[in-house]
Short mmCIF file of N, CA, C and O in Angstrom, two decimals:
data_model
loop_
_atom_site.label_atom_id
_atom_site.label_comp_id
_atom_site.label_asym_id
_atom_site.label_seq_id
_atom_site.Cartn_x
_atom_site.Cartn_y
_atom_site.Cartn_z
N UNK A 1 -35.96 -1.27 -53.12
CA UNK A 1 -35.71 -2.69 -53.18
C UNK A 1 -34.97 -3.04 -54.46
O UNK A 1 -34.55 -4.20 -54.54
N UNK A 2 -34.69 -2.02 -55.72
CA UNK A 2 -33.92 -2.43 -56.00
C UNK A 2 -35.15 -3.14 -57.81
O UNK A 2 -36.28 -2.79 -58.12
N UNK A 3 -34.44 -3.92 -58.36
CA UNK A 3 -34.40 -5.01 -59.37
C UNK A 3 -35.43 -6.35 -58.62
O UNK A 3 -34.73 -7.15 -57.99
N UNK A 4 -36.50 -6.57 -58.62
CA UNK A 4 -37.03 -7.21 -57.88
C UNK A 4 -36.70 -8.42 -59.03
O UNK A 4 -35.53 -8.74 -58.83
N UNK A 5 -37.16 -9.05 -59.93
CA UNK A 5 -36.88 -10.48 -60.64
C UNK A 5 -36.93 -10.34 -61.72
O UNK A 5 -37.41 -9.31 -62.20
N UNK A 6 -36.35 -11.51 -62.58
CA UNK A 6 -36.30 -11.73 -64.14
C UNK A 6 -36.53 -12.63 -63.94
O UNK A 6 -36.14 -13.20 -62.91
N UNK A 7 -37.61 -13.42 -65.22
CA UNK A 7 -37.63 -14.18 -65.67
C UNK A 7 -37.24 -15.22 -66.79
O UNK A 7 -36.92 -14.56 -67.78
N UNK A 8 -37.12 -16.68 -67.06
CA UNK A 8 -36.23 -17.02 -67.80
C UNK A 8 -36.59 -16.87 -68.92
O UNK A 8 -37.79 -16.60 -69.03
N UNK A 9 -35.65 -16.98 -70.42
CA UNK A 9 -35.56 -16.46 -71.38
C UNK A 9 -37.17 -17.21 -72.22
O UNK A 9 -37.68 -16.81 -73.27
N UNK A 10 -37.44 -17.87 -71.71
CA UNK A 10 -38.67 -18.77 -72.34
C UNK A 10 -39.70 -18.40 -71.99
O UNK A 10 -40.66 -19.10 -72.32
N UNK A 11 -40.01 -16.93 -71.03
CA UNK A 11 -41.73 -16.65 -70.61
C UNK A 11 -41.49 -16.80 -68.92
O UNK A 11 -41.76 -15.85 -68.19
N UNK A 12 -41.06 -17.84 -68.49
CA UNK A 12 -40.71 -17.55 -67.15
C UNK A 12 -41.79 -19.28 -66.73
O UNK A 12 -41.73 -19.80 -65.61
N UNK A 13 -42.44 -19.73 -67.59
CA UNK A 13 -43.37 -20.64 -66.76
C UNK A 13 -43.08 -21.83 -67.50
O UNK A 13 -43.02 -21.65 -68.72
N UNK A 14 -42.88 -22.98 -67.11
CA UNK A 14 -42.99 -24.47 -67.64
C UNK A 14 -43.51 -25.20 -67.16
O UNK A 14 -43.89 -24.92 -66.02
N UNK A 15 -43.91 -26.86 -67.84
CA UNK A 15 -44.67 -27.55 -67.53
C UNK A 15 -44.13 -28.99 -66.86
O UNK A 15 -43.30 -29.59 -67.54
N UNK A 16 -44.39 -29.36 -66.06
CA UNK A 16 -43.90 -30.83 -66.02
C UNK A 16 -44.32 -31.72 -65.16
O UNK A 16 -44.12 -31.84 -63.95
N UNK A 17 -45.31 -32.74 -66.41
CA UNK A 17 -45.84 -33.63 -65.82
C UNK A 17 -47.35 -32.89 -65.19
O UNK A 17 -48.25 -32.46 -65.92
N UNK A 18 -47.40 -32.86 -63.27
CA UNK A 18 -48.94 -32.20 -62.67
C UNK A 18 -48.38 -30.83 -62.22
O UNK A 18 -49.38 -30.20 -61.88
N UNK A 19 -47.19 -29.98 -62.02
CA UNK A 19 -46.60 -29.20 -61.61
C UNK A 19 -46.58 -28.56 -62.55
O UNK A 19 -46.52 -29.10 -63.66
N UNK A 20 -46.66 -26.78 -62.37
CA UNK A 20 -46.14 -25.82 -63.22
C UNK A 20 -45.05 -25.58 -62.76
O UNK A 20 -44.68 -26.17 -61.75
N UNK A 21 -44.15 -24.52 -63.48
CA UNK A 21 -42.40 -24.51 -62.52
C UNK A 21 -42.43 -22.84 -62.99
O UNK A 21 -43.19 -22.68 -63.94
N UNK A 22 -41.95 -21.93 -62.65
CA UNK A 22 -41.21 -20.63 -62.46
C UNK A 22 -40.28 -20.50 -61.96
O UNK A 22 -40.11 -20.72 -60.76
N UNK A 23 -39.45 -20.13 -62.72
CA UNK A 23 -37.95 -19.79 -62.37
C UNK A 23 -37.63 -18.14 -62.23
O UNK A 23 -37.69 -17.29 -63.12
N UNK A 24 -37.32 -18.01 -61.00
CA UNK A 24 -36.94 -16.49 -60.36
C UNK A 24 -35.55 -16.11 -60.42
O UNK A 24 -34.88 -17.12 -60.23
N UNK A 25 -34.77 -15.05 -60.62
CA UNK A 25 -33.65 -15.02 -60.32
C UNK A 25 -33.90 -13.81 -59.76
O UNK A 25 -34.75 -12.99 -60.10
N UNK A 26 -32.91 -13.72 -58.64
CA UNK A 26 -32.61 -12.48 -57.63
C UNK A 26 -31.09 -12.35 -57.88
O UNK A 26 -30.28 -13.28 -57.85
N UNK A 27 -30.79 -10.79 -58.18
CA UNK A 27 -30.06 -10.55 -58.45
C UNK A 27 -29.12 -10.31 -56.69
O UNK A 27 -29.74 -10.29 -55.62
N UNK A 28 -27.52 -10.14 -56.81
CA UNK A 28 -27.17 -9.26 -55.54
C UNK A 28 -27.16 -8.65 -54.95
O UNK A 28 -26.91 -8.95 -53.77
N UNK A 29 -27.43 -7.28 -55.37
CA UNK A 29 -28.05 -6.27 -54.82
C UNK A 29 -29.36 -6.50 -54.08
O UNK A 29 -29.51 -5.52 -53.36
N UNK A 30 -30.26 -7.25 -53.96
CA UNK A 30 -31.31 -7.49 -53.16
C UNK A 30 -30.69 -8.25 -51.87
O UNK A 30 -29.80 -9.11 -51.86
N UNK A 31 -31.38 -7.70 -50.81
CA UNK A 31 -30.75 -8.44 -49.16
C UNK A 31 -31.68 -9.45 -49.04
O UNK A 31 -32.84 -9.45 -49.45
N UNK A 32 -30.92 -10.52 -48.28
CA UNK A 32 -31.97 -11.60 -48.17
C UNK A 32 -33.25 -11.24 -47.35
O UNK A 32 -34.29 -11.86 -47.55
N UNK A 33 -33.19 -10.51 -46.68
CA UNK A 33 -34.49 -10.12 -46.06
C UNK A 33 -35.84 -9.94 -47.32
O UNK A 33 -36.91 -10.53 -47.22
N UNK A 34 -35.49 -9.04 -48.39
CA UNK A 34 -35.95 -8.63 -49.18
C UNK A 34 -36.47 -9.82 -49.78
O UNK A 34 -37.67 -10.07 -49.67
N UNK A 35 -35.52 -10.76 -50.56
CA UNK A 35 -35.76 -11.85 -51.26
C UNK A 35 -36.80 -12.89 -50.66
O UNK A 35 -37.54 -13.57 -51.37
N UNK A 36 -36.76 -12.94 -49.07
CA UNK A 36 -37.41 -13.61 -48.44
C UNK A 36 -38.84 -12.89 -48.52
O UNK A 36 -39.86 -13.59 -48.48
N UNK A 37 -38.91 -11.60 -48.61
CA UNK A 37 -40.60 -11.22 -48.59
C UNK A 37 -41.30 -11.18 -50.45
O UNK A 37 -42.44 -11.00 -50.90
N UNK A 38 -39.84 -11.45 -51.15
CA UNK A 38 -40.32 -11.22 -52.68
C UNK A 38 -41.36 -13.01 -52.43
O UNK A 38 -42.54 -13.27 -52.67
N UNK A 39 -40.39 -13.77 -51.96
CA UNK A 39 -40.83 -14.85 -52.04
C UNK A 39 -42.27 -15.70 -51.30
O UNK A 39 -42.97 -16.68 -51.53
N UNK A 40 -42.16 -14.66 -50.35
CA UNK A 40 -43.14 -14.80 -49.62
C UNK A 40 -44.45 -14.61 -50.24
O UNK A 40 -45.37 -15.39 -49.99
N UNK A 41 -44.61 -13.49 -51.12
CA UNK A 41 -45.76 -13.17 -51.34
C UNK A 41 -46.21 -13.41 -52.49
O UNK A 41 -47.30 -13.08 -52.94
N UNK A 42 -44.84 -14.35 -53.33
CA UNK A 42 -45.24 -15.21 -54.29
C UNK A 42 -45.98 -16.09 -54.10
O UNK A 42 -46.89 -16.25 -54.91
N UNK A 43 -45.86 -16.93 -53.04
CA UNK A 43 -46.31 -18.38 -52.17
C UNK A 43 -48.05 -17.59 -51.88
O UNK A 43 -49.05 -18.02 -52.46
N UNK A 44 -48.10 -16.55 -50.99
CA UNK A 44 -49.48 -16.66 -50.44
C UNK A 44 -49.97 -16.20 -52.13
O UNK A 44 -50.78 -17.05 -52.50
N UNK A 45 -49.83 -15.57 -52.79
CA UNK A 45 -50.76 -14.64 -53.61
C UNK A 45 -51.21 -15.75 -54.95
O UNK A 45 -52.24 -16.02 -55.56
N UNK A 46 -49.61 -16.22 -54.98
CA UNK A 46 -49.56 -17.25 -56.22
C UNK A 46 -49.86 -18.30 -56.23
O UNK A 46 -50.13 -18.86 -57.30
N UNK A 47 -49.93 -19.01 -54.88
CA UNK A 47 -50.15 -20.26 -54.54
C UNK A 47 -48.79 -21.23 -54.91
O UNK A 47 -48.89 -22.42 -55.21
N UNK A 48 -47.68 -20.61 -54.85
CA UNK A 48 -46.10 -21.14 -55.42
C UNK A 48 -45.98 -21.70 -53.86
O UNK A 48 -46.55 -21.47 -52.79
N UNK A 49 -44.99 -22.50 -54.30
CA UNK A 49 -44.41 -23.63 -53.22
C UNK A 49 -43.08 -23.82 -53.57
O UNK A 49 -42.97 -24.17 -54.74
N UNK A 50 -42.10 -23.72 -53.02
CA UNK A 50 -40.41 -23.60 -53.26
C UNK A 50 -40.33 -25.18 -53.25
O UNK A 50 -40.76 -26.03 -52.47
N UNK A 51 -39.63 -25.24 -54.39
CA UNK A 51 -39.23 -26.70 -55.16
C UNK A 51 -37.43 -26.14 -55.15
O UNK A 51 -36.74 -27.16 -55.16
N UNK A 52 -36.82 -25.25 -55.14
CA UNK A 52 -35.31 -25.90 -55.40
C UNK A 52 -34.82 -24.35 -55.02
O UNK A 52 -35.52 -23.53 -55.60
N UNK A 53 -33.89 -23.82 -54.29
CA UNK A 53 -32.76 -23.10 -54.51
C UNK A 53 -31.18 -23.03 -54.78
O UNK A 53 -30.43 -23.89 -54.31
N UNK A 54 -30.71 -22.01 -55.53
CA UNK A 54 -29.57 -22.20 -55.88
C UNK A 54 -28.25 -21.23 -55.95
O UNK A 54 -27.83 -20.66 -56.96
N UNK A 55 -27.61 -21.19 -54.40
CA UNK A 55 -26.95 -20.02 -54.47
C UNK A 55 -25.49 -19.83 -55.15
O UNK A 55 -24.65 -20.70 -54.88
N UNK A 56 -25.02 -18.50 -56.23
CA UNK A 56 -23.71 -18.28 -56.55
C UNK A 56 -23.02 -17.75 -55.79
O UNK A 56 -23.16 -17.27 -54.67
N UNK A 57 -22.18 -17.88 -56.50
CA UNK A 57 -20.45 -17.36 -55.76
C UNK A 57 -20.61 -15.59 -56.07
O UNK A 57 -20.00 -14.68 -55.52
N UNK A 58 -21.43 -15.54 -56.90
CA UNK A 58 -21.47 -13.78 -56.46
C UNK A 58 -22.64 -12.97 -55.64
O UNK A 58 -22.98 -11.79 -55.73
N UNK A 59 -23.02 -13.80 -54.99
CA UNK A 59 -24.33 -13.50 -54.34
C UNK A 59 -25.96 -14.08 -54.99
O UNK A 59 -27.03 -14.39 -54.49
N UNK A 60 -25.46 -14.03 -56.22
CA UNK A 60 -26.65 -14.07 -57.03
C UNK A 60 -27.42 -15.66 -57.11
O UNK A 60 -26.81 -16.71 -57.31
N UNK A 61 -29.32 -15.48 -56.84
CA UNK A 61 -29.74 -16.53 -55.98
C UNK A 61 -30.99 -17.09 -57.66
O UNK A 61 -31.27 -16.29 -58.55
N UNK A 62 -31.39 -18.23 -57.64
CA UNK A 62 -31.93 -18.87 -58.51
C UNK A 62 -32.69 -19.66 -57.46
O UNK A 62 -32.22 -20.28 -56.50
N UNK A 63 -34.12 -19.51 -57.88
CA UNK A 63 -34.93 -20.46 -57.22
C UNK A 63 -36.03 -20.69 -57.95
O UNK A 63 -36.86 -19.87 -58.34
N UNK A 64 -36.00 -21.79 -58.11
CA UNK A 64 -37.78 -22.57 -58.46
C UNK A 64 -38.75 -22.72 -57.70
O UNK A 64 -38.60 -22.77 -56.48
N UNK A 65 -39.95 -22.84 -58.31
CA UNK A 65 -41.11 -22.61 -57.58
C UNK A 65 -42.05 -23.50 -58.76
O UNK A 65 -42.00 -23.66 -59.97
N UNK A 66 -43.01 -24.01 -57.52
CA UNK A 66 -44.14 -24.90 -58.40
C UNK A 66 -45.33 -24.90 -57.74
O UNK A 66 -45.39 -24.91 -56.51
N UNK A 67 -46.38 -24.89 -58.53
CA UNK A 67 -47.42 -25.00 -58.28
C UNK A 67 -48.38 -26.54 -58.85
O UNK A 67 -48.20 -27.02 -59.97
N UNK A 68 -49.07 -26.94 -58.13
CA UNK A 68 -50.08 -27.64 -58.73
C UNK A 68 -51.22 -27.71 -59.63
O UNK A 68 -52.33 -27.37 -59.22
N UNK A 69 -50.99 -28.21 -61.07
CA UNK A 69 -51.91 -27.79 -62.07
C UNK A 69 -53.59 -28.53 -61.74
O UNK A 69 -53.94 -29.71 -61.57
N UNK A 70 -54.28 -27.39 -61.73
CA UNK A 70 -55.74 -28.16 -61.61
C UNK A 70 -56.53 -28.03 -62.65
O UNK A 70 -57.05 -26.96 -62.96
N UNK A 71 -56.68 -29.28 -63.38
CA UNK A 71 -57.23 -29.37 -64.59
C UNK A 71 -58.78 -29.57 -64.55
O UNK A 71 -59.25 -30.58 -64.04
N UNK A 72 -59.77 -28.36 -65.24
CA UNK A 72 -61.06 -29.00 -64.67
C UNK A 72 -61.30 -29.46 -66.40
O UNK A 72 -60.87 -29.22 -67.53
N UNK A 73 -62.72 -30.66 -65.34
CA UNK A 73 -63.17 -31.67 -66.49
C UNK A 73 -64.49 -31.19 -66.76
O UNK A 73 -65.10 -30.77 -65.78
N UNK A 74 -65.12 -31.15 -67.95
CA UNK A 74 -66.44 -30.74 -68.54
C UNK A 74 -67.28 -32.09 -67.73
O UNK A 74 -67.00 -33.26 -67.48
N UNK A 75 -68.43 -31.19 -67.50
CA UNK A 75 -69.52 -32.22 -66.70
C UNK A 75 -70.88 -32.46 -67.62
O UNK A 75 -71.98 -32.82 -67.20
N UNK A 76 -70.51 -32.16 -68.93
CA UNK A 76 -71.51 -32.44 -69.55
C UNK A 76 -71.07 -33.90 -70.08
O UNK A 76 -71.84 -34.56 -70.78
#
């Protein structure tokens, strides 16, 4: 499969607002079939939810992903 992902130059995770965000990049060499099961098993395992894709002119694919932050509250 190849180069499965990089993450961005900052850790790979940000915040914004109730959403966390991860930014994936898939390089060209990966077939979309591939990209589709990288992604896939981000979603069940990670609990990620596709917020944005972004395809180049050289194949090469950028997609965000977010999750919902659950903040717990002390019950004392």
């Amino acid at each position: 499969m190849g180069t499965r992902t990089a993450r961005t130059p900052r850790g790979g995770w940000r915040t914004q607002g109730s959403y966390e965000y991860r930014v994936v990049t898939i390089g060209q060499e990966i077939s979309r079939s591939d990209a589709r099961r990288l992604l896939t098993e981000e979603a069940e395992y990670g609990r990620w939810e596709l917020a944005r894709t972004r395809l180049y002119a050289g194949g090469g694919r950028k997609v965000w992903l977010r999750r919902k932050i659950i903040r717990v509250q002390s019950t004392l």
